[in-house]
Amino acid sequence: MKSTHELTVLLMSGSWYEENAYMTLLSRALRDHGIEVRTPDLLLFFPLTRTVLRNRDADVMQLDWIYDYYATGDLESRRLNDLVSYLRAAAFLLDLLAVSLLDVRVVRTVHNKRSHEGIYPRTERIVSECVFWVADAITVKCSAAAAEIAAAYRVPEAEELSVVPDGNYIDAYENDVSRATARSDLGIDDASFVFLFFGQVRPYKGVPELVEAFSSLDFSDAELWIVGSPYTDDIEARITTLAAADPRIETRLSYVPDDRIQYYLNAADVLTLPYRKILNSGSAHLGLSFATPIVAPKIGCLPETIPPENDLLYDPAADGLVRALRRAYESPDLDSVGRANHQRARTLNWDRTCELLLDVYAE
């Protein structure tokens, strides 16, 4: 293997996720360390093998999200989607076998235990285990993720996984408006206590449960803002109906441009992330980076990512979310929680992420 400063890395999900902050920040950090990073357009048939053959000087191929390589959901019928997905999965397994014979190091980066809305669980399990078997190295975002992945799949063993936490989002988005300016822009009274849900509205994120929990609280000066693009029309209709029953709930169910993100984060008192399931959370990194206190369940990487000063993590069983919302509302010093979160974000820097990843590349 070459010196790490001479490596050429193929980020295979880069062309699919050009607007993804993780991919942008990772690419930038690697390039700052002298790595040649390529985000190739992925070909329809045998994308891994053909990409490596077109980039014969590449040393490392990093696989982040693999579900998109085979899952199909936009055809005329479920039966047709199923057929095409199974055929694509079979082709992807052949592609994996072929690329394993080439002179490139395959690094699998695991973001989730399973795809969030995965409708092919058996196929996904087979494909994931084959990727683990082919990979020369596997990275996860925290030690809890290593344990969960090892327990969920026959391969790999937990000790075979490398923990490489994500960096922060401090430099990813503008952050130069004050709380007062942000609230004035959004029409929020300065005396209001604002709970914010921010991000794409998807089933696994538990927004209906958040609406129910918030509505059970009798805080007359509190508001819940649900901000983000709905994953489906059905989700949008459900959230709109639920929110309409409580005048304290405001919805902005649309995509938020990067330059508007700071207005919502800086206007909020607390970021609420009521996940039903999660390993790593980009939204949690966003909250830390904006020095925002975070209400979230004690699952996945969240307890390792969020500092102990943020004592708003809850047991997802029973009424944990309701009690966490109340604890946040009654907290005497959320400012100090926010400062601790921002300090944690600063320690989660991309230089450190890059150094850990380069060690994996060079093994």
Coordinates of N, CA and C in Angstrom, one line a residue, residues 53-219:
L53 N -12.3 -0.8 -13.0 CA -11.6 -1.0 -14.2 C -11.3 0.3 -15.0
R54 N -12.2 1.3 -14.8 CA -12.0 2.6 -15.4 C -11.1 3.5 -14.5
N55 N -10.8 3.1 -13.3 CA -9.9 3.8 -12.4 C -8.9 2.8 -11.9
R56 N -8.0 2.3 -12.7 CA -7.1 1.2 -12.3 C -6.1 1.7 -11.4
D57 N -5.9 3.0 -11.2 CA -4.9 3.5 -10.3 C -5.5 3.7 -8.9
A58 N -6.8 3.5 -8.7 CA -7.4 3.6 -7.4 C -6.9 2.6 -6.4
D59 N -6.7 3.1 -5.2 CA -6.2 2.2 -4.1 C -7.4 1.7 -3.2
V60 N -8.4 2.5 -3.1 CA -9.5 2.2 -2.1 C -10.8 2.5 -2.8
M61 N -11.8 1.6 -2.5 CA -13.2 1.9 -2.9 C -14.0 1.8 -1.6
Q62 N -14.6 3.0 -1.3 CA -15.4 3.1 -0.1 C -16.9 2.9 -0.5
L63 N -17.6 2.0 0.2 CA -19.0 1.8 0.0 C -19.7 2.3 1.2
D64 N -20.6 3.3 1.0 CA -21.4 3.8 2.1 C -22.8 3.2 2.1
W65 N -23.6 3.7 1.3 CA -25.0 3.2 1.2 C -25.1 2.2 0.1
I66 N -25.6 1.0 0.3 CA -25.6 0.0 -0.7 C -27.0 -0.4 -1.1
Y67 N -28.0 0.1 -0.4 CA -29.4 -0.3 -0.7 C -29.8 0.2 -2.1
D68 N -29.3 1.4 -2.5 CA -29.7 1.9 -3.8 C -29.1 1.1 -5.0
Y69 N -28.1 0.3 -4.7 CA -27.6 -0.5 -5.8 C -28.6 -1.6 -6.3
Y70 N -29.6 -1.9 -5.5 CA -30.4 -3.0 -5.9 C -31.9 -2.7 -5.7
A71 N -32.3 -1.9 -4.7 CA -33.7 -1.7 -4.4 C -34.4 -0.8 -5.4
T72 N -35.5 -1.2 -5.9 CA -36.3 -0.5 -6.8 C -37.7 -0.2 -6.3
G73 N -38.2 1.0 -6.3 CA -39.5 1.2 -5.8 C -40.4 2.2 -6.6
D74 N -39.9 2.5 -7.8 CA -40.6 3.5 -8.6 C -41.3 3.0 -9.9
L75 N -41.5 1.7 -10.0 CA -42.1 1.1 -11.2 C -43.6 1.0 -11.0
E76 N -44.3 0.4 -12.0 CA -45.7 0.5 -12.0 C -46.4 -0.3 -11.0
S77 N -45.8 -1.4 -10.5 CA -46.5 -2.3 -9.6 C -45.5 -2.8 -8.6
R78 N -46.0 -3.3 -7.4 CA -45.1 -3.9 -6.4 C -44.5 -5.2 -7.0
R79 N -45.2 -5.9 -7.7 CA -44.6 -7.2 -8.3 C -43.5 -6.9 -9.2
L80 N -43.6 -5.9 -10.0 CA -42.5 -5.5 -10.9 C -41.3 -4.9 -10.2
N81 N -41.6 -4.1 -9.2 CA -40.5 -3.6 -8.3 C -39.8 -4.8 -7.6
D82 N -40.5 -5.8 -7.1 CA -39.9 -6.9 -6.5 C -39.0 -7.7 -7.5
L83 N -39.5 -7.9 -8.7 CA -38.8 -8.7 -9.6 C -37.5 -8.0 -10.0
V84 N -37.6 -6.7 -10.3 CA -36.4 -5.9 -10.7 C -35.4 -5.9 -9.6
S85 N -35.9 -5.7 -8.3 CA -35.0 -5.6 -7.2 C -34.2 -6.9 -7.0
Y86 N -34.9 -8.0 -7.1 CA -34.3 -9.3 -6.9 C -33.2 -9.5 -8.0
L87 N -33.5 -9.2 -9.2 CA -32.6 -9.3 -10.3 C -31.4 -8.4 -10.1
R88 N -31.6 -7.2 -9.7 CA -30.5 -6.3 -9.4 C -29.7 -6.7 -8.2
A89 N -30.3 -7.3 -7.2 CA -29.5 -7.8 -6.1 C -28.6 -8.9 -6.5
A90 N -29.1 -9.9 -7.4 CA -28.3 -11.0 -7.9 C -27.1 -10.4 -8.7
A91 N -27.4 -9.4 -9.5 CA -26.3 -8.8 -10.3 C -25.3 -8.1 -9.4
F92 N -25.8 -7.5 -8.3 CA -24.9 -6.8 -7.4 C -24.0 -7.8 -6.7
L93 N -24.5 -8.9 -6.4 CA -23.7 -10.0 -5.7 C -22.6 -10.5 -6.6
L94 N -22.9 -10.6 -7.9 CA -21.9 -11.0 -8.9 C -20.8 -9.9 -9.0
D95 N -21.3 -8.6 -9.0 CA -20.4 -7.5 -9.1 C -19.5 -7.5 -7.9
L96 N -20.0 -7.8 -6.7 CA -19.1 -7.8 -5.5 C -18.1 -8.9 -5.7
L97 N -18.5 -10.0 -6.2 CA -17.5 -11.1 -6.3 C -16.4 -10.7 -7.3
A98 N -16.8 -10.1 -8.4 CA -15.8 -9.7 -9.4 C -14.9 -8.6 -8.8
V99 N -15.4 -7.7 -8.1 CA -14.5 -6.6 -7.6 C -13.6 -7.1 -6.6
S100 N -14.0 -8.2 -5.9 CA -13.1 -8.7 -4.8 C -11.9 -9.3 -5.4
L101 N -11.9 -9.6 -6.7 CA -10.7 -10.2 -7.4 C -9.8 -9.2 -7.9
L102 N -10.2 -7.9 -7.9 CA -9.3 -6.8 -8.4 C -8.4 -6.2 -7.3
D103 N -7.5 -5.5 -7.8 CA -6.5 -5.0 -6.8 C -6.9 -3.6 -6.3
V104 N -8.0 -3.6 -5.5 CA -8.4 -2.4 -4.9 C -8.9 -2.8 -3.5
R105 N -8.7 -2.0 -2.5 CA -9.1 -2.3 -1.1 C -10.5 -1.8 -0.9
V106 N -11.4 -2.7 -0.5 CA -12.8 -2.4 -0.4 C -13.1 -2.1 1.1
V107 N -13.6 -0.9 1.4 CA -13.9 -0.4 2.7 C -15.4 -0.1 2.8
R108 N -16.1 -0.9 3.7 CA -17.5 -0.7 3.9 C -17.7 0.2 5.1
T109 N -18.4 1.3 4.8 CA -18.8 2.2 5.9 C -20.3 2.0 6.3
V110 N -20.6 1.6 7.5 CA -21.9 1.3 7.9 C -22.6 2.5 8.6
H111 N -23.6 3.0 8.0 CA -24.4 4.1 8.6 C -25.6 3.7 9.4
N112 N -26.2 2.6 8.9 CA -27.5 2.1 9.5 C -27.4 0.6 9.6
K113 N -28.1 0.0 10.6 CA -28.1 -1.4 10.7 C -28.9 -2.0 9.5
R114 N -30.0 -1.4 9.2 CA -30.7 -1.7 8.0 C -31.3 -0.4 7.4
S115 N -31.6 -0.5 6.1 CA -32.2 0.7 5.5 C -33.5 1.1 6.2
H116 N -33.7 2.4 6.3 CA -34.8 2.9 7.1 C -36.2 2.4 6.7
E117 N -36.4 2.4 5.4 CA -37.7 1.9 4.9 C -37.6 0.7 4.1
G118 N -36.6 -0.2 4.5 CA -36.3 -1.4 3.7 C -37.5 -2.3 3.6
I119 N -37.9 -2.6 2.3 CA -39.0 -3.5 2.1 C -38.6 -4.9 1.7
Y120 N -37.3 -5.1 1.6 CA -36.7 -6.4 1.2 C -35.8 -6.9 2.3
P121 N -36.3 -7.2 3.5 CA -35.3 -7.5 4.6 C -34.5 -8.7 4.4
R122 N -35.0 -9.8 3.8 CA -34.2 -11.0 3.6 C -33.1 -10.7 2.5
T123 N -33.5 -10.0 1.4 CA -32.5 -9.7 0.4 C -31.5 -8.7 1.0
E124 N -31.9 -7.8 1.8 CA -31.0 -6.8 2.4 C -30.0 -7.6 3.3
R125 N -30.4 -8.5 4.0 CA -29.6 -9.2 4.9 C -28.5 -10.0 4.1
I126 N -28.9 -10.7 3.1 CA -28.0 -11.5 2.2 C -27.0 -10.6 1.6
V127 N -27.4 -9.5 1.0 CA -26.5 -8.5 0.4 C -25.5 -7.9 1.4
S128 N -26.0 -7.5 2.5 CA -25.2 -6.9 3.5 C -24.1 -7.9 4.0
E129 N -24.5 -9.1 4.3 CA -23.5 -10.1 4.7 C -22.5 -10.4 3.6
C130 N -22.9 -10.4 2.4 CA -21.9 -10.6 1.3 C -21.0 -9.4 1.2
V131 N -21.5 -8.2 1.4 CA -20.6 -7.1 1.4 C -19.6 -7.2 2.5
F132 N -20.1 -7.5 3.7 CA -19.2 -7.7 4.9 C -18.1 -8.7 4.6
W133 N -18.5 -9.8 3.9 CA -17.5 -10.9 3.6 C -16.5 -10.4 2.6
V134 N -16.9 -9.6 1.6 CA -15.9 -9.2 0.6 C -15.0 -8.0 1.1
A135 N -15.6 -7.2 2.0 CA -14.8 -6.0 2.4 C -13.5 -6.3 3.1
D136 N -12.5 -5.5 2.8 CA -11.2 -5.7 3.4 C -11.2 -5.0 4.8
A137 N -12.1 -4.0 5.0 CA -12.2 -3.3 6.2 C -13.7 -2.8 6.3
I138 N -14.1 -2.7 7.6 CA -15.5 -2.2 7.8 C -15.4 -1.1 8.9
T139 N -16.0 0.0 8.7 CA -16.1 1.1 9.7 C -17.5 1.3 10.2
V140 N -17.6 1.7 11.4 CA -18.9 2.1 12.0 C -18.7 3.4 12.7
K141 N -19.8 4.0 13.2 CA -19.7 5.4 13.8 C -19.5 5.4 15.3
C142 N -19.7 4.3 16.0 CA -19.5 4.3 17.4 C -19.4 2.8 17.9
S143 N -19.0 2.6 19.1 CA -18.8 1.3 19.7 C -20.2 0.6 19.8
A144 N -21.3 1.3 20.1 CA -22.6 0.7 20.2 C -23.0 0.2 18.8
A145 N -22.6 0.9 17.7 CA -22.9 0.4 16.4 C -22.2 -0.9 16.1
A146 N -20.9 -1.0 16.5 CA -20.1 -2.2 16.3 C -20.8 -3.4 16.9
A147 N -21.3 -3.2 18.2 CA -22.0 -4.3 18.8 C -23.3 -4.7 18.1
E148 N -24.1 -3.7 17.7 CA -25.3 -3.9 17.0 C -25.1 -4.6 15.7
I149 N -24.2 -4.2 14.9 CA -23.9 -4.8 13.6 C -23.5 -6.3 13.8
A150 N -22.6 -6.5 14.8 CA -22.1 -7.8 15.0 C -23.2 -8.8 15.5
A151 N -24.1 -8.2 16.2 CA -25.2 -9.0 16.7 C -26.3 -9.3 15.6
A152 N -26.4 -8.4 14.7 CA -27.5 -8.5 13.7 C -27.1 -9.4 12.5
Y153 N -25.8 -9.5 12.2 CA -25.3 -10.3 11.1 C -24.3 -11.4 11.5
R154 N -24.3 -12.4 10.7 CA -23.3 -13.5 10.9 C -21.9 -13.1 10.8
V155 N -21.6 -12.1 9.9 CA -20.3 -11.5 9.8 C -20.6 -10.0 9.9
P156 N -19.7 -9.3 10.4 CA -18.4 -9.6 11.0 C -18.5 -9.7 12.5
E157 N -17.3 -10.0 13.2 CA -17.2 -9.9 14.6 C -17.0 -8.5 15.0
A158 N -17.4 -8.1 16.2 CA -17.4 -6.7 16.7 C -15.9 -6.2 16.7
E159 N -15.0 -7.1 17.1 CA -13.6 -6.6 17.2 C -12.9 -6.4 15.8
E160 N -13.6 -6.8 14.7 CA -13.1 -6.6 13.4 C -13.5 -5.3 12.8
L161 N -14.3 -4.5 13.5 CA -14.9 -3.3 13.0 C -14.0 -2.1 13.6
S162 N -13.9 -1.1 12.7 CA -13.1 0.1 13.1 C -14.1 1.2 13.4
V163 N -14.0 1.8 14.6 CA -14.9 2.9 14.9 C -14.3 4.3 14.4
V164 N -15.1 4.9 13.5 CA -14.7 6.2 12.9 C -15.8 7.1 13.0
P165 N -15.9 7.9 14.0 CA -17.0 8.9 14.2 C -17.1 9.9 13.1
D166 N -18.2 10.4 12.8 CA -18.4 11.5 11.8 C -17.9 12.8 12.5
G167 N -17.5 13.7 11.7 CA -17.1 15.1 12.1 C -18.3 15.9 12.3
N168 N -18.1 17.2 12.7 CA -19.2 18.1 12.9 C -19.6 18.8 11.7
Y169 N -20.7 19.6 11.8 CA -21.2 20.4 10.7 C -21.0 21.9 10.9
I170 N -20.1 22.3 11.7 CA -19.9 23.7 12.1 C -19.6 24.5 10.8
D171 N -18.8 24.0 9.9 CA -18.4 24.7 8.7 C -19.3 24.4 7.5
A172 N -20.3 23.6 7.7 CA -21.2 23.1 6.6 C -22.2 24.1 6.2
Y173 N -22.7 24.9 7.2 CA -23.8 25.8 7.0 C -23.5 27.2 7.6
E174 N -24.1 28.2 7.1 CA -24.0 29.5 7.6 C -24.6 29.6 9.0
N175 N -23.9 30.4 9.9 CA -24.4 30.5 11.3 C -24.0 31.9 11.8
D176 N -24.7 32.9 11.3 CA -24.4 34.2 11.6 C -25.6 35.1 12.0
V177 N -26.8 34.5 12.2 CA -27.9 35.2 12.6 C -28.2 35.0 14.1
S178 N -28.6 36.0 14.8 CA -28.9 35.8 16.2 C -30.2 35.1 16.5
R179 N -30.4 34.7 17.7 CA -31.7 34.1 18.1 C -32.8 35.1 17.8
A180 N -32.6 36.4 18.2 CA -33.6 37.4 18.0 C -34.0 37.6 16.5
T181 N -32.9 37.7 15.7 CA -33.1 37.8 14.3 C -33.9 36.6 13.7
A182 N -33.4 35.4 14.1 CA -34.1 34.2 13.6 C -35.6 34.2 13.9
R183 N -35.9 34.5 15.2 CA -37.3 34.5 15.6 C -38.1 35.6 14.9
S184 N -37.5 36.7 14.8 CA -38.2 37.8 14.1 C -38.6 37.3 12.6
D185 N -37.6 36.7 12.0 CA -37.8 36.3 10.6 C -38.9 35.2 10.5
L186 N -39.0 34.3 11.5 CA -40.0 33.2 11.5 C -41.3 33.6 12.1
G187 N -41.3 34.8 12.7 CA -42.6 35.2 13.4 C -42.8 34.5 14.7
I188 N -41.7 34.2 15.5 CA -41.8 33.6 16.8 C -41.6 34.6 17.9
D189 N -42.5 34.6 18.8 CA -42.4 35.6 19.9 C -41.2 35.2 20.8
D190 N -40.5 36.3 21.2 CA -39.3 36.0 22.0 C -39.5 35.3 23.3
A191 N -40.7 35.3 23.8 CA -41.0 34.7 25.1 C -41.4 33.2 24.9
S192 N -41.6 32.8 23.7 CA -42.0 31.4 23.4 C -40.9 30.4 23.7
F193 N -41.3 29.2 24.1 CA -40.3 28.1 24.2 C -40.5 27.2 23.0
V194 N -39.5 27.1 22.2 CA -39.6 26.4 20.9 C -39.0 25.0 20.9
F195 N -39.8 24.0 20.8 CA -39.3 22.6 20.4 C -39.2 22.5 18.9
L196 N -38.1 22.0 18.4 CA -38.0 21.9 16.9 C -37.7 20.5 16.5
F197 N -38.5 20.0 15.6 CA -38.1 18.8 14.8 C -37.6 19.3 13.5
F198 N -36.4 18.9 13.1 CA -35.8 19.4 11.8 C -35.2 18.2 11.0
G199 N -35.6 18.1 9.8 CA -35.0 17.0 8.9 C -36.1 16.4 8.1
Q200 N -35.7 15.6 7.2 CA -36.8 14.9 6.3 C -37.7 14.1 7.2
V201 N -39.0 14.2 7.0 CA -40.0 13.6 7.8 C -40.2 12.2 7.3
R202 N -39.7 11.2 8.0 CA -39.8 9.8 7.6 C -40.3 8.9 8.8
P203 N -40.9 7.8 8.5 CA -41.6 7.0 9.5 C -40.7 6.7 10.7
Y204 N -39.4 6.3 10.5 CA -38.6 5.9 11.6 C -38.2 7.0 12.5
K205 N -38.5 8.3 12.1 CA -38.1 9.4 13.0 C -39.2 9.7 14.1
G206 N -40.3 9.1 14.0 CA -41.2 9.2 15.2 C -41.9 10.5 15.3
V207 N -42.2 11.2 14.3 CA -42.8 12.5 14.4 C -44.3 12.4 14.9
P208 N -45.1 11.5 14.5 CA -46.4 11.4 15.1 C -46.3 11.2 16.7
E209 N -45.4 10.4 17.1 CA -45.2 10.3 18.6 C -44.8 11.6 19.3
L210 N -44.0 12.4 18.5 CA -43.6 13.7 19.1 C -44.8 14.6 19.2
V211 N -45.7 14.6 18.2 CA -46.9 15.5 18.2 C -47.8 15.0 19.4
E212 N -47.9 13.7 19.5 CA -48.8 13.2 20.6 C -48.2 13.6 22.0
A213 N -46.9 13.4 22.1 CA -46.2 13.8 23.4 C -46.3 15.3 23.7
F214 N -46.1 16.1 22.7 CA -46.1 17.5 22.9 C -47.5 18.0 23.3
S215 N -48.5 17.4 22.6 CA -49.9 17.8 22.8 C -50.4 17.4 24.2
S216 N -49.7 16.5 24.8 CA -50.2 16.1 26.2 C -49.6 17.0 27.3
L217 N -48.8 17.9 26.9 CA -48.2 18.9 27.8 C -49.0 20.2 27.8
D218 N -49.2 20.8 29.0 CA -50.0 22.0 29.1 C -49.2 23.2 29.2
F219 N -48.1 23.3 28.4 CA -47.3 24.5 28.4 C -47.9 25.6 27.4

